[in-house]
XYZ file of N, CA and C in Angstrom:
363
model
N 10.307 -2.034 26.874
C 11.238 -1.016 26.428
C 12.045 -1.526 25.330
N 12.503 -2.724 25.431
C 13.324 -3.270 24.345
C 12.552 -3.440 23.052
N 11.337 -3.773 23.144
C 10.442 -3.992 21.968
C 10.414 -2.642 21.214
N 10.224 -1.527 21.956
C 10.159 -0.200 21.261
C 11.452 0.165 20.544
N 12.596 -0.192 21.175
C 13.911 0.122 20.536
C 14.130 -0.771 19.287
N 13.815 -2.043 19.441
C 13.934 -2.942 18.364
C 13.085 -2.574 17.206
N 11.757 -2.171 17.477
C 10.886 -1.770 16.418
C 11.326 -0.548 15.700
N 12.060 0.393 16.444
C 12.629 1.564 15.728
C 13.621 1.124 14.670
N 14.362 0.152 14.895
C 15.327 -0.291 13.949
C 14.711 -1.232 12.902
N 13.918 -2.270 13.259
C 13.378 -3.215 12.381
C 12.015 -2.972 11.786
N 11.284 -1.978 12.314
C 9.899 -1.770 11.924
C 8.981 -2.369 12.841
N 7.750 -2.039 12.688
C 6.688 -2.550 13.614
C 6.457 -4.045 13.491
N 6.488 -4.688 14.633
C 6.208 -6.151 14.719
C 4.737 -6.450 14.210
N 3.858 -5.523 14.616
C 2.473 -5.696 14.125
C 2.378 -5.584 12.622
N 3.034 -4.643 12.022
C 3.012 -4.584 10.491
C 3.625 -5.822 9.836
N 4.643 -6.395 10.440
C 5.273 -7.639 9.941
C 4.258 -8.784 10.043
N 3.491 -8.816 11.125
C 2.544 -9.878 11.325
C 1.398 -9.738 10.321
N 0.917 -8.503 10.063
C -0.038 -8.220 9.086
C 0.384 -8.548 7.682
N 1.610 -8.254 7.411
C 2.173 -8.563 6.127
C 2.080 -10.177 5.888
N 2.591 -10.910 6.846
C 2.559 -12.381 6.701
C 1.064 -12.898 6.593
N 0.150 -12.282 7.191
C -1.206 -12.631 7.178
C -1.766 -12.324 5.740
N -1.363 -11.187 5.275
C -1.774 -10.795 3.818
C -1.191 -11.843 2.875
N -0.004 -12.168 2.979
C 0.703 -13.135 2.079
C -0.090 -14.479 2.197
N -0.412 -14.862 3.395
C -1.202 -16.221 3.555
C -2.512 -16.163 2.833
N -3.211 -15.038 3.033
C -4.518 -14.784 2.368
C -4.383 -14.840 0.865
N -3.325 -14.273 0.308
C -3.089 -14.195 -1.069
C -2.876 -15.666 -1.540
N -2.174 -16.461 -0.900
C -1.918 -17.828 -1.336
C -3.195 -18.691 -1.414
N -4.241 -18.329 -0.752
C -5.455 -19.066 -0.717
C -6.399 -18.696 -1.968
N -6.010 -17.708 -2.738
C -6.778 -17.367 -3.796
C -6.599 -18.313 -5.035
N -7.689 -18.404 -5.834
C -7.424 -19.224 -7.037
C -6.368 -18.603 -7.881
N -5.776 -19.412 -8.741
C -4.561 -19.014 -9.515
C -4.782 -17.728 -10.252
N -5.831 -17.526 -11.003
C -6.002 -16.296 -11.804
C -6.155 -15.042 -10.946
N -6.847 -15.177 -9.816
C -6.910 -14.031 -8.910
C -5.495 -13.702 -8.206
N -4.779 -14.724 -7.919
C -3.530 -14.627 -7.278
C -2.568 -14.014 -8.294
N -2.638 -14.377 -9.574
C -1.737 -13.720 -10.546
C -2.120 -12.265 -10.679
N -3.384 -11.952 -10.659
C -3.825 -10.503 -10.750
C -3.354 -9.800 -9.557
N -3.533 -10.246 -8.325
C -3.163 -9.515 -7.113
C -1.619 -9.375 -7.082
N -0.870 -10.406 -7.558
C 0.612 -10.270 -7.575
C 1.008 -9.127 -8.564
N 0.354 -8.999 -9.682
C 0.650 -7.825 -10.608
C 0.244 -6.547 -10.051
N -0.852 -6.471 -9.403
C -1.216 -5.194 -8.760
C -0.352 -4.811 -7.660
N -0.065 -5.799 -6.878
C 0.887 -5.573 -5.661
C 2.240 -5.023 -6.152
N 2.768 -5.730 -7.149
C 4.052 -5.236 -7.736
C 4.011 -3.833 -8.192
N 2.921 -3.449 -8.894
C 2.774 -2.098 -9.413
C 2.679 -1.120 -8.185
N 1.852 -1.503 -7.167
C 1.658 -0.647 -6.101
C 3.003 -0.366 -5.337
N 3.861 -1.384 -5.234
C 5.153 -1.265 -4.552
C 5.999 -0.182 -5.352
N 6.003 -0.194 -6.623
C 6.821 0.710 -7.384
C 6.154 2.104 -7.565
N 4.926 2.060 -7.851
C 4.263 3.348 -8.223
C 3.563 4.033 -7.004
N 3.317 3.325 -5.950
C 2.554 3.882 -4.800
C 3.353 4.799 -3.982
N 4.735 4.578 -3.894
C 5.543 5.476 -3.147
C 5.154 5.641 -1.683
N 4.576 4.557 -1.122
C 4.095 4.543 0.303
C 5.313 4.359 1.128
N 5.555 5.396 2.001
C 6.620 5.371 2.953
C 6.313 4.945 4.310
N 5.034 4.772 4.579
C 4.649 4.291 5.922
C 4.152 2.887 5.841
N 4.867 1.975 6.603
C 4.540 0.640 6.509
C 3.069 0.239 6.876
N 2.525 0.851 7.925
C 1.172 0.596 8.282
C 0.144 0.982 7.114
N 0.366 2.055 6.444
C -0.459 2.463 5.335
C -0.362 1.463 4.241
N 0.923 1.073 3.910
C 1.141 0.178 2.807
C 0.449 -1.156 3.072
N 0.542 -1.732 4.266
C -0.066 -2.926 4.706
C -1.548 -2.845 4.595
N -2.101 -1.694 5.030
C -3.561 -1.498 4.999
C -3.992 -1.491 3.548
N -3.260 -0.851 2.680
C -3.629 -0.788 1.254
C -3.691 -2.264 0.700
N -2.710 -3.073 0.979
C -2.719 -4.468 0.564
C -3.819 -5.276 1.153
N -4.084 -5.058 2.505
C -5.198 -5.818 3.060
C -6.503 -5.413 2.387
N -6.617 -4.231 2.062
C -7.911 -3.703 1.338
C -7.936 -4.344 -0.066
N -6.794 -4.432 -0.767
C -6.791 -5.027 -2.026
C -7.152 -6.595 -1.923
N -6.566 -7.217 -0.868
C -6.906 -8.576 -0.669
C -8.418 -8.764 -0.444
N -9.000 -7.868 0.352
C -10.503 -7.898 0.613
C -11.223 -7.909 -0.684
N -10.843 -6.958 -1.602
C -11.481 -6.737 -2.888
C -11.414 -8.074 -3.724
N -10.162 -8.540 -3.803
C -10.000 -9.673 -4.737
C -10.560 -11.000 -4.109
N -10.482 -11.117 -2.753
C -11.164 -12.220 -2.199
C -12.629 -12.295 -2.466
N -13.215 -11.050 -2.303
C -14.718 -11.022 -2.511
C -15.057 -11.319 -3.910
N -14.186 -10.859 -4.950
C -14.465 -11.119 -6.261
C -14.316 -12.632 -6.562
N -13.336 -13.273 -5.942
C -13.140 -14.657 -6.159
C -14.275 -15.474 -5.640
N -14.836 -15.080 -4.431
C -16.009 -15.761 -3.871
C -17.175 -15.605 -4.757
N -17.380 -14.367 -5.266
C -18.509 -14.111 -6.098
C -18.407 -14.578 -7.554
N -17.124 -14.985 -7.855
C -16.838 -15.426 -9.296
C -16.839 -14.266 -10.234
N -16.551 -12.997 -9.685
C -16.428 -11.861 -10.526
C -15.150 -11.921 -11.355
N -15.247 -11.791 -12.695
C -14.050 -11.856 -13.533
C -13.060 -10.702 -13.189
N -11.759 -10.985 -13.352
C -10.724 -9.936 -13.077
C -11.013 -8.727 -13.813
N -11.382 -8.787 -15.125
C -11.598 -7.557 -15.900
C -12.735 -6.752 -15.412
N -13.695 -7.362 -14.736
C -14.821 -6.638 -14.165
C -14.353 -5.806 -12.944
N -13.263 -6.214 -12.355
C -12.747 -5.435 -11.213
C -11.801 -4.327 -11.644
N -10.859 -4.663 -12.498
C -9.788 -3.695 -12.924
C -10.187 -2.858 -14.208
N -11.103 -3.362 -14.956
C -11.493 -2.759 -16.112
C -10.501 -2.996 -17.283
N -10.614 -2.208 -18.314
C -9.757 -2.353 -19.488
C -8.281 -1.896 -19.287
N -8.160 -1.013 -18.380
C -6.835 -0.386 -18.013
C -6.402 -0.638 -16.595
N -5.669 -1.760 -16.378
C -5.258 -2.006 -14.958
C -4.396 -0.981 -14.366
N -3.634 -0.241 -15.097
C -2.848 0.829 -14.609
C -3.733 1.960 -14.058
N -4.812 2.259 -14.761
C -5.697 3.304 -14.265
C -6.340 2.731 -12.940
N -6.774 1.537 -12.904
C -7.301 0.991 -11.715
C -6.368 1.120 -10.589
N -5.037 0.691 -10.810
C -4.076 0.743 -9.654
C -3.796 2.208 -9.274
N -3.738 3.083 -10.163
C -3.429 4.486 -9.865
C -4.615 5.049 -9.016
N -5.786 4.749 -9.395
C -6.965 5.212 -8.680
C -6.974 4.597 -7.246
N -6.611 3.343 -7.221
C -6.593 2.646 -5.863
C -5.564 3.336 -5.004
N -4.452 3.616 -5.511
C -3.368 4.287 -4.784
C -3.841 5.615 -4.167
N -4.632 6.321 -4.888
C -5.075 7.684 -4.449
C -5.830 7.615 -3.086
N -6.361 6.417 -2.762
C -7.022 6.350 -1.447
C -6.072 6.261 -0.294
N -4.762 6.125 -0.629
C -3.800 5.944 0.494
C -2.669 6.968 0.316
N -2.998 8.150 -0.205
C -2.038 9.195 -0.380
C -1.389 9.702 0.964
N -2.081 9.567 2.095
C -1.518 9.953 3.325
C -0.191 9.336 3.573
N 0.006 8.127 3.043
C 1.319 7.396 3.383
C 2.373 7.582 2.382
N 2.147 8.332 1.330
C 3.115 8.525 0.248
C 4.206 9.444 0.682
N 5.481 9.015 0.418
C 6.699 9.697 0.894
C 6.704 11.070 0.251
N 6.157 11.258 -0.870
C 6.211 12.551 -1.609
C 5.426 13.623 -0.827
N 4.412 13.232 -0.056
C 3.690 14.263 0.856
C 4.657 14.831 1.842
N 5.551 14.065 2.425
C 6.508 14.517 3.333
C 7.424 15.593 2.667
N 7.843 15.265 1.412
C 8.668 16.264 0.683
C 7.918 17.515 0.295
N 6.692 17.274 -0.038
C 5.873 18.494 -0.386
C 5.726 19.447 0.846
N 5.543 18.822 1.987
C 5.441 19.607 3.281
C 6.823 20.315 3.503
N 7.913 19.600 3.296
C 9.193 20.262 3.515
C 9.367 21.415 2.607
N 8.984 21.307 1.377
C 9.182 22.333 0.373
C 8.261 23.566 0.770
N 7.042 23.237 1.073
C 6.107 24.320 1.550
C 6.619 25.075 2.740
N 7.170 24.320 3.762
C 7.712 24.900 4.973
C 8.912 25.744 4.637
N 9.785 25.250 3.729
C 10.961 25.989 3.350
C 10.605 27.318 2.718
N 9.567 27.314 1.819
C 9.178 28.506 1.167
C 8.483 29.430 2.107
N 7.693 28.960 3.073
C 7.115 29.800 4.028
C 8.089 30.399 4.878
N 9.211 29.680 5.312
C 10.174 30.324 6.085
C 10.943 31.412 5.313
N 11.217 31.115 4.090
C 11.966 32.039 3.252
C 11.089 33.321 3.109
N 9.771 33.158 2.899
C 8.987 34.362 2.665
C 8.907 35.113 4.022
N 8.833 34.417 5.150
C 8.822 35.152 6.474
C 10.138 35.904 6.734
N 11.275 35.293 6.210
C 12.515 35.954 6.431
C 12.673 37.152 5.606
N 11.993 37.218 4.437
C 11.962 38.389 3.551
C 11.101 39.561 4.130
N 10.138 39.148 4.962
C 9.137 40.141 5.450
C 9.802 41.053 6.464
């Protein structure tokens, strides 16, 4: 019971564990791949607008999978992200739109308009 209450305040212990595992995985990457994943991660934090911790951590784990595989195969960074890393990151984010906070606000707006329309009827 205490765990549930504490997690409501601090966030999921499991998500924190997964975050630490992700960071450890990232540290094992060769320097150039680590530099790339650091840049992509930073962009995802700002542009992703992910409001659900579990979705954000899953996104980063998937990114780590991609970059680790590329490092193992010796795939150059540009072959992964292409000529426009912003386009790559924006496309990558689209796979995790369920966790974006804006979706909650979109639903609130839609619900408010639906309620207003029903009140008028």
